[in-house]
Each structure stands twice: as C-alpha cells, then as structure tokens.
JSON list of C-alpha atoms in Angstrom, two decimals:
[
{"chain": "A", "resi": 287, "resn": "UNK", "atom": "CA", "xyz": [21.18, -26.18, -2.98]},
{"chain": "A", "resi": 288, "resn": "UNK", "atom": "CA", "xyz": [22.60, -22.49, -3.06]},
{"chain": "A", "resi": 289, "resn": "UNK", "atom": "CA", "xyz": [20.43, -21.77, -6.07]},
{"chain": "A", "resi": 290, "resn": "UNK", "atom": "CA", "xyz": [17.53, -22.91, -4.36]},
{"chain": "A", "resi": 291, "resn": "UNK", "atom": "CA", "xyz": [17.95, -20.82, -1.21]},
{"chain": "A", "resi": 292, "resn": "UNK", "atom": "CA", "xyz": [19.05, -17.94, -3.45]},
{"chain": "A", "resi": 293, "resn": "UNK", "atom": "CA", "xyz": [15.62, -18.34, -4.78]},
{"chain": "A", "resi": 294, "resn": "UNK", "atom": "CA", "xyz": [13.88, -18.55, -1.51]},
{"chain": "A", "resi": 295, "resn": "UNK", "atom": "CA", "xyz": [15.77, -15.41, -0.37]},
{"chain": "A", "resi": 296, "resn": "UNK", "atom": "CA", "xyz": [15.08, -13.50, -3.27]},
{"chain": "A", "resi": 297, "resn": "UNK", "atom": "CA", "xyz": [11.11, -14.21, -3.13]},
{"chain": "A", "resi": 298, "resn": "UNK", "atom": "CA", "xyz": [11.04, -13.65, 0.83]},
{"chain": "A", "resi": 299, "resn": "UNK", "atom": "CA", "xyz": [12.75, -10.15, 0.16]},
{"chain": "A", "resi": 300, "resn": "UNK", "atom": "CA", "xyz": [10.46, -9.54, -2.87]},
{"chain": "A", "resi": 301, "resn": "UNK", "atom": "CA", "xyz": [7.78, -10.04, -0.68]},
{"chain": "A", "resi": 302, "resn": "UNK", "atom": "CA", "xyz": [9.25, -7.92, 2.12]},
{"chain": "A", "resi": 303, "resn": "UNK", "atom": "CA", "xyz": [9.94, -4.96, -0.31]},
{"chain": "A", "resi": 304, "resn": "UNK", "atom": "CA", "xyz": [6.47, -5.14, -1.62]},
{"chain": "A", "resi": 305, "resn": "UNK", "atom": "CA", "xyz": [5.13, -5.26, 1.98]},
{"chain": "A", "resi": 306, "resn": "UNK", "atom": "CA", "xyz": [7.05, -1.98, 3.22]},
{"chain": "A", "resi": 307, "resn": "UNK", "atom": "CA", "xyz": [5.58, -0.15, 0.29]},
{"chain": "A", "resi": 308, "resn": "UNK", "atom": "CA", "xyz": [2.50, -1.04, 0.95]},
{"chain": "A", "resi": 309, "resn": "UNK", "atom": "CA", "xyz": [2.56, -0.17, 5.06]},
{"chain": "A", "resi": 310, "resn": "UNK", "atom": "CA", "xyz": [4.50, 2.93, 3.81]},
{"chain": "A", "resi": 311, "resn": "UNK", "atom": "CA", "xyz": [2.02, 4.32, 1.90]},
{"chain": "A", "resi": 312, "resn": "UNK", "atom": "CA", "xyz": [-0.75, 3.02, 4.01]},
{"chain": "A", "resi": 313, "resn": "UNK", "atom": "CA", "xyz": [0.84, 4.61, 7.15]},
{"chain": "A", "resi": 314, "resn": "UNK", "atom": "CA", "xyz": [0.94, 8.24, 5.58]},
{"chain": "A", "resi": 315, "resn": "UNK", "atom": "CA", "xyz": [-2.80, 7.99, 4.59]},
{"chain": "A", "resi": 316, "resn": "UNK", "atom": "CA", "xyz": [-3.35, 7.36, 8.26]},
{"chain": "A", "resi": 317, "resn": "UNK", "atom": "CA", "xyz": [-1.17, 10.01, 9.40]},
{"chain": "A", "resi": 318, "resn": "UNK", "atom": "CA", "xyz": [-2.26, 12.78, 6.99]},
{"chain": "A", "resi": 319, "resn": "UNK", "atom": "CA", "xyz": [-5.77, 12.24, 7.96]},
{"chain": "A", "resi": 320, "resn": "UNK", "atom": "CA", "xyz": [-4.73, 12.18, 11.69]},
{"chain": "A", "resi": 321, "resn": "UNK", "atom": "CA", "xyz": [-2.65, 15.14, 11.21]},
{"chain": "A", "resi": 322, "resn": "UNK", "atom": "CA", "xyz": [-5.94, 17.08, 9.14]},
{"chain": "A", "resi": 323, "resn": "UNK", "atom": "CA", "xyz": [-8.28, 15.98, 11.96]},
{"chain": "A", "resi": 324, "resn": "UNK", "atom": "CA", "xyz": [-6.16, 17.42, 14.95]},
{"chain": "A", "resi": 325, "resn": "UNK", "atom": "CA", "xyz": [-5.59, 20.69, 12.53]},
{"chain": "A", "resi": 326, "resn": "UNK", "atom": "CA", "xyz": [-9.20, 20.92, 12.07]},
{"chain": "A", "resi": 327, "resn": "UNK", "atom": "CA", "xyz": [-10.00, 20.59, 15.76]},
{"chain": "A", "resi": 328, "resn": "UNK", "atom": "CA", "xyz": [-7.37, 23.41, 16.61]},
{"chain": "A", "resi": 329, "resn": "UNK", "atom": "CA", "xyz": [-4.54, 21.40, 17.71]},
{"chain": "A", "resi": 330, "resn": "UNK", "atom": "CA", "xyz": [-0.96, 21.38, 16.33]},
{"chain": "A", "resi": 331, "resn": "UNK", "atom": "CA", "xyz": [0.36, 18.40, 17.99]},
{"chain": "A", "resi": 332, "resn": "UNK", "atom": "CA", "xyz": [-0.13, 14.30, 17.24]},
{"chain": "A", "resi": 333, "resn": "UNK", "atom": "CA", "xyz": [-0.28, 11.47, 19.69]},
{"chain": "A", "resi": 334, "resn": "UNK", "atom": "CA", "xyz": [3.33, 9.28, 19.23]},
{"chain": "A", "resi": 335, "resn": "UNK", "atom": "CA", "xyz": [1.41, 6.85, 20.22]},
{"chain": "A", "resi": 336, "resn": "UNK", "atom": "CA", "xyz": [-1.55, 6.73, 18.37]},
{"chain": "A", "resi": 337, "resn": "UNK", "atom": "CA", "xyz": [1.44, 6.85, 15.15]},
{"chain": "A", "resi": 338, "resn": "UNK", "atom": "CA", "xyz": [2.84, 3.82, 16.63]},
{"chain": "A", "resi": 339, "resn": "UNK", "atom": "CA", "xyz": [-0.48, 1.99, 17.04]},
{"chain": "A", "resi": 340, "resn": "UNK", "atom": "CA", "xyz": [-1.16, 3.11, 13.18]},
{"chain": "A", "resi": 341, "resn": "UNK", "atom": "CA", "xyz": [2.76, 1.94, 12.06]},
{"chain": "A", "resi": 342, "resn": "UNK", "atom": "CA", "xyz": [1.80, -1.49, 13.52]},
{"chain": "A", "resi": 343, "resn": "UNK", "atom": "CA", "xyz": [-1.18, -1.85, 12.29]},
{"chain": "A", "resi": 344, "resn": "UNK", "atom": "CA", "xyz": [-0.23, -1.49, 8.98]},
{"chain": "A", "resi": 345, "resn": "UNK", "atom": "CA", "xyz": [2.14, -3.58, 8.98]},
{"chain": "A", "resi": 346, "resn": "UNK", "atom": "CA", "xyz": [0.08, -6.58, 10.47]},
{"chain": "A", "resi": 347, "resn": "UNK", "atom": "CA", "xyz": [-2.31, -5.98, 7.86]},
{"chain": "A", "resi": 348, "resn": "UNK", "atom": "CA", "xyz": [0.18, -5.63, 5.22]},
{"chain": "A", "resi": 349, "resn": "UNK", "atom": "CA", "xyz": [1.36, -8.92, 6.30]},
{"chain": "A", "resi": 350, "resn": "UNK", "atom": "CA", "xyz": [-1.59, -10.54, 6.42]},
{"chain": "A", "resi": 351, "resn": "UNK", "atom": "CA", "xyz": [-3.04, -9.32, 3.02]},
{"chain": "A", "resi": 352, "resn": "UNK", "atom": "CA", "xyz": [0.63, -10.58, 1.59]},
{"chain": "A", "resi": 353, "resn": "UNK", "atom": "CA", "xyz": [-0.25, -14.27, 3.15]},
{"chain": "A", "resi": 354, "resn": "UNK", "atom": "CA", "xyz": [-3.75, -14.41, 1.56]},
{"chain": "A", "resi": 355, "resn": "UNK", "atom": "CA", "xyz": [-1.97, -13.83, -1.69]},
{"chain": "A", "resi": 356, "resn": "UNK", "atom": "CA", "xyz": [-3.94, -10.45, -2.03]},
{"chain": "A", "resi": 357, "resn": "UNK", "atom": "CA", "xyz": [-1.74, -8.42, -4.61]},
{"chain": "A", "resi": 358, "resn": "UNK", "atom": "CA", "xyz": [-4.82, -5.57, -5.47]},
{"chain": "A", "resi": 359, "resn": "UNK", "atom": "CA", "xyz": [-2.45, -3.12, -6.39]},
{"chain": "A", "resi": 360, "resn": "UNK", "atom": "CA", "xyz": [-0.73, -5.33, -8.93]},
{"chain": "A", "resi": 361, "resn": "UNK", "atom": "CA", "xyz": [-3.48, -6.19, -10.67]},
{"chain": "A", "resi": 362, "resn": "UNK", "atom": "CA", "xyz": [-5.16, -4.80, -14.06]},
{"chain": "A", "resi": 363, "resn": "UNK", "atom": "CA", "xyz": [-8.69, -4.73, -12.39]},
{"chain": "A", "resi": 364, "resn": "UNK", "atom": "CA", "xyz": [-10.14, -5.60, -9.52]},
{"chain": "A", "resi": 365, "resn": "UNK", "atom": "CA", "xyz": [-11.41, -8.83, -9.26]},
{"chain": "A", "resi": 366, "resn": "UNK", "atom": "CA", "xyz": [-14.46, -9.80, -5.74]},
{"chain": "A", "resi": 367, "resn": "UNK", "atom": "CA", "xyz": [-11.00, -10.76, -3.76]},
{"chain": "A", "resi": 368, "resn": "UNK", "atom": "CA", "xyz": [-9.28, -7.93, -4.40]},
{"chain": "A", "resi": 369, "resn": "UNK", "atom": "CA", "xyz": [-12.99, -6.09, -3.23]},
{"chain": "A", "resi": 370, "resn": "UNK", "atom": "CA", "xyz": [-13.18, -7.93, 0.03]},
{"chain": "A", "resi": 371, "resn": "UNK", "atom": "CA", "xyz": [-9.28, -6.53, 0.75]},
{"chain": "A", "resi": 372, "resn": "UNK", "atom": "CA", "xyz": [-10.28, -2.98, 0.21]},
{"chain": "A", "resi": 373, "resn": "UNK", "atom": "CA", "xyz": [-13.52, -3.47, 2.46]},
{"chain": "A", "resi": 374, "resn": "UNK", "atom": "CA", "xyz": [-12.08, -5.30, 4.65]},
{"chain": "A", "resi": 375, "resn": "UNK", "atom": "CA", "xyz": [-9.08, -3.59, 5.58]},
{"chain": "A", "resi": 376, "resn": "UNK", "atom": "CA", "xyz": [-10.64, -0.12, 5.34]},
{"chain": "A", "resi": 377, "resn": "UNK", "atom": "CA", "xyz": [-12.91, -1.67, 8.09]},
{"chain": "A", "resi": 378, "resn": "UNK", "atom": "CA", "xyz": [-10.40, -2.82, 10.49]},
{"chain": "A", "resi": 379, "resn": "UNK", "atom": "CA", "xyz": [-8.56, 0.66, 9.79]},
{"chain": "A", "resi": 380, "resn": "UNK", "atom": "CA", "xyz": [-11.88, 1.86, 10.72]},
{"chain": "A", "resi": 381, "resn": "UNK", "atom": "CA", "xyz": [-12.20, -0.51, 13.65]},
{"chain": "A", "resi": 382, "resn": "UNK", "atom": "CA", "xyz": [-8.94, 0.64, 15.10]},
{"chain": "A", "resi": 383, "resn": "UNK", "atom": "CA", "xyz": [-9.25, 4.43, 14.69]},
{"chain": "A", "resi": 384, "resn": "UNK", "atom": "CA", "xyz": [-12.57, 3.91, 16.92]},
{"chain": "A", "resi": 385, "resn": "UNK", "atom": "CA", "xyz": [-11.21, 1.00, 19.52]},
{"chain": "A", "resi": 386, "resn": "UNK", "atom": "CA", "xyz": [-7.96, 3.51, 19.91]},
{"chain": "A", "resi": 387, "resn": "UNK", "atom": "CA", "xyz": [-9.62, 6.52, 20.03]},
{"chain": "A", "resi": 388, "resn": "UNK", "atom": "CA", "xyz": [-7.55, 8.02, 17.67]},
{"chain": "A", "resi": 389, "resn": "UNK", "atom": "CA", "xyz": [-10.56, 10.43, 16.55]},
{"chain": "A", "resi": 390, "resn": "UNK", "atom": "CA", "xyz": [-12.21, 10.35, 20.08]},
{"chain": "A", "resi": 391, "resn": "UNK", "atom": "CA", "xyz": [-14.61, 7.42, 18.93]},
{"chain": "A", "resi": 392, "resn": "UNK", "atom": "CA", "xyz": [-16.48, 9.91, 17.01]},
{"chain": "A", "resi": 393, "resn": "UNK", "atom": "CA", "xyz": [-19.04, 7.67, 14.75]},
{"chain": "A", "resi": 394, "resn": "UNK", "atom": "CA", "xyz": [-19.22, 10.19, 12.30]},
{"chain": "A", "resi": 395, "resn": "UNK", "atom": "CA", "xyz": [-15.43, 10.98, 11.83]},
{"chain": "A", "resi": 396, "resn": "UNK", "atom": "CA", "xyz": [-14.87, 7.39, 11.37]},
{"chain": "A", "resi": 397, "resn": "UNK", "atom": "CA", "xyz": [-17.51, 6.97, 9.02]},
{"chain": "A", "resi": 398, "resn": "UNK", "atom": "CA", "xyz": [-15.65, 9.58, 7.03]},
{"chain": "A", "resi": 399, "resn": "UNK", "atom": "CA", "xyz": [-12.21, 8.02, 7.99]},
{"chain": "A", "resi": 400, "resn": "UNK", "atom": "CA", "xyz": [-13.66, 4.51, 6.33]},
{"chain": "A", "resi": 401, "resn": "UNK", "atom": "CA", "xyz": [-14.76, 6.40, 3.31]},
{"chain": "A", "resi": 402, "resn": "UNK", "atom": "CA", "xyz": [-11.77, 7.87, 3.22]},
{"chain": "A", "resi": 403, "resn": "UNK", "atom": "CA", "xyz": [-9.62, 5.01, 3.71]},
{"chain": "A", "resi": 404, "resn": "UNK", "atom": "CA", "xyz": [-11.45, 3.09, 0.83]},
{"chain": "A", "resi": 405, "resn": "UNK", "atom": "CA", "xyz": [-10.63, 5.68, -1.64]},
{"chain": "A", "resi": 406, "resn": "UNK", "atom": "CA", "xyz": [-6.88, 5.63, -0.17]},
{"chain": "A", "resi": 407, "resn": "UNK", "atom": "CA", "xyz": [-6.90, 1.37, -1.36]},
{"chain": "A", "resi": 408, "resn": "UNK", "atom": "CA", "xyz": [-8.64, 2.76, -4.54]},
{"chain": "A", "resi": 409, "resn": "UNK", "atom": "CA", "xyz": [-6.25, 5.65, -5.18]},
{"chain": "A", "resi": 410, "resn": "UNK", "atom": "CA", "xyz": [-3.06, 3.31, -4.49]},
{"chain": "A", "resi": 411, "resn": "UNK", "atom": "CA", "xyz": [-3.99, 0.92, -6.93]},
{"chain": "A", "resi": 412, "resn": "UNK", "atom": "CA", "xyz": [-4.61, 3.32, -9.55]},
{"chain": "A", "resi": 413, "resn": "UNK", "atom": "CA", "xyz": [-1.20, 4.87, -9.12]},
{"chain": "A", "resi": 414, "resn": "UNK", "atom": "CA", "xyz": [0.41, 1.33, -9.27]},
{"chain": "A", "resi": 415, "resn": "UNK", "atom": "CA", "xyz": [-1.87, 0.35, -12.47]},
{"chain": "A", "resi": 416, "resn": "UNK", "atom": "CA", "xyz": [-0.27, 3.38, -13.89]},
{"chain": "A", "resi": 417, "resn": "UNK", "atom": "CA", "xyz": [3.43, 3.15, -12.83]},
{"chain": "A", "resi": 418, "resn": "UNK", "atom": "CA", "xyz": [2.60, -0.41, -14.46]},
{"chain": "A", "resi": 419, "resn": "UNK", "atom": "CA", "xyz": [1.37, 0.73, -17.79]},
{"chain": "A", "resi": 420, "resn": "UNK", "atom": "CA", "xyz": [4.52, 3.37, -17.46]},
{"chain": "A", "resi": 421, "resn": "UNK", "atom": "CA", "xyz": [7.31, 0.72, -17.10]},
{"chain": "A", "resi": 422, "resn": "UNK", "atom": "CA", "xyz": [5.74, -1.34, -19.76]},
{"chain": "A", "resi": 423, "resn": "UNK", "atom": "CA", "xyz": [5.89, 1.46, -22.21]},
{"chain": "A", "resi": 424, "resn": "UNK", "atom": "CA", "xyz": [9.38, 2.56, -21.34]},
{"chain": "A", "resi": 425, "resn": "UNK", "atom": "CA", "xyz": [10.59, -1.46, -21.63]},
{"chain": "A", "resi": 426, "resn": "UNK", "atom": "CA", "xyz": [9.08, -1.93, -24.97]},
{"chain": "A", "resi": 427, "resn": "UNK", "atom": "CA", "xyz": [10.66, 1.60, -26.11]},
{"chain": "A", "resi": 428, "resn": "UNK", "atom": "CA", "xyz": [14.17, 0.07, -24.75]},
{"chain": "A", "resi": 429, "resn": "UNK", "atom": "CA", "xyz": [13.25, -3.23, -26.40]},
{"chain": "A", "resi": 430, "resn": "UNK", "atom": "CA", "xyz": [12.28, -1.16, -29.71]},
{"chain": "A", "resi": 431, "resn": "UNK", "atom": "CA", "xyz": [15.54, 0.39, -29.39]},
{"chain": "A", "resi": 432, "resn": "UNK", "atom": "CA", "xyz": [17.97, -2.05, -28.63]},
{"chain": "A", "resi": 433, "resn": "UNK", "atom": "CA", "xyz": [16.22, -4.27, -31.91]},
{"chain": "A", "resi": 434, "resn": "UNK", "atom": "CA", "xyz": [16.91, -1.17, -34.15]},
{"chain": "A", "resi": 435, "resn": "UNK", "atom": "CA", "xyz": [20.41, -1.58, -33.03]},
{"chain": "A", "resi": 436, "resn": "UNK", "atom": "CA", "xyz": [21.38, -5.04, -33.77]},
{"chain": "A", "resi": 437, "resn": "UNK", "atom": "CA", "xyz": [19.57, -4.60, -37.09]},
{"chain": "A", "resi": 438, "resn": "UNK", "atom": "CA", "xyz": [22.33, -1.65, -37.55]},
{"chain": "A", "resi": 439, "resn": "UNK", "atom": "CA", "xyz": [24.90, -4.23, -36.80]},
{"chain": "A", "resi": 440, "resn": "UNK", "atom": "CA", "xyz": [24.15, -6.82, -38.74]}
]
C-alpha cells in the first residue's frame, strides 16, 4: 500500500515538475515578446497584470496539454498530435494576447505574436530533443566506463 502511493506520488510530482518547466519557459517567451513590443513602442514599463494573465495562462494550458497526454517536447519527432498542440496552443496564446489586449488588439502584431509563438513550441522542442540526445550520450559514456571498470576488477 505505501509502495503504491509512493508510486502515485512520484508520477503526480513527475508530472508537476514537467509541467512547471514547461509554463516556465512558455511564460518567458510571452514576456520577452511583451517586454520587445512595449520597447519598440517607446515604453519602458509592463502591465503586472497582463504578466499575471500570461503566468495563468500558461499554466492552464500546460495543464491541459499534460491531461491530453501531449508530451511534444519529449518526443524524437513530431507526430499530427504533437502538430495540433503547437497550433493549437500558439492559437489560444494568440487568442488571449488579442481578447486581453496585451498588444492593443493589433491584428497584425498578433499575427506576428502567433508566428512567433509557433516557432517558440518549435524551438523548445528542439532544445529538449537535444538535451535528450546529450544525456543519452553522457549515460552510455558512464555506462562505457563503469563496464571498463569491472572488467579491471575481475
């Protein structure tokens, strides 16, 4: 019984951990784009709230792309699934930035803000496919190395 909820415990936090990487990461693409947008339009100071409204958002869409079973960045290539997550949440990203204002419902700037935000999902798997390939390589040198060991010792 203890082993089984030390299981369940350990998977919840897994997927917890995995979750507040992903609305990390998600929030400062929002933010830096925010923060560029109100530099380029000659003003040095960001909406709190608006950075609220983009901390929550990311989180209830990191939470709901972790309930459809949608790991895209932890996969080798992207599969039609893994597709409809980076349309679809650059589109509600999109959706929000316009129904909050947060770039005066400009059509244009969230055009660019969409196109942006799709090569943000496309950008953050490609960093994870690579931190992937990176821990592989460094396991199977440790693996390499501990063999050459115990063939030492025997």
């Amino acid at each position: 019984m203890i082993e089984k909820f030390r299981t369940l415990i350990e998977k919840y936090l897994t997927r917890k951990i995995g979750v507040e990487i992903k609305c990390c990461l998600m929030f400062f693409m929002l933010l830096c784009f925010y923060a560029g947008y109100r530099l380029i339009c000659g003003f040095q100071e960001a909406s709190i709230l608006y950075m609220i409204e983009m901390v929550i958002l990311t989180y209830i869409l990191g939470w709901i792309q972790m309930l459809l079973g949608s790991d895209f960045d932890e996969v080798d290539s992207l599969a039609r699934k893994d597709w409809a997550v980076v349309a679809g949440g650059s589109a509600a990203y999109s959706l929000a930035s316009f129904g909050f204002g947060w770039f005066e419902r400009d059509y244009a700037v969230t055009f660019i803000f969409a196109v942006y935000m799709v090569i943000a999902y496309l950008g953050i798997f490609l960093i994870h496919k690579m931190k992937r390939s990176i821990d592989a390589k460094l396991l199977n040198n440790d693996l390499q190395r501990f063999q050459n060991r115990e063939k030492k010792e025997c």
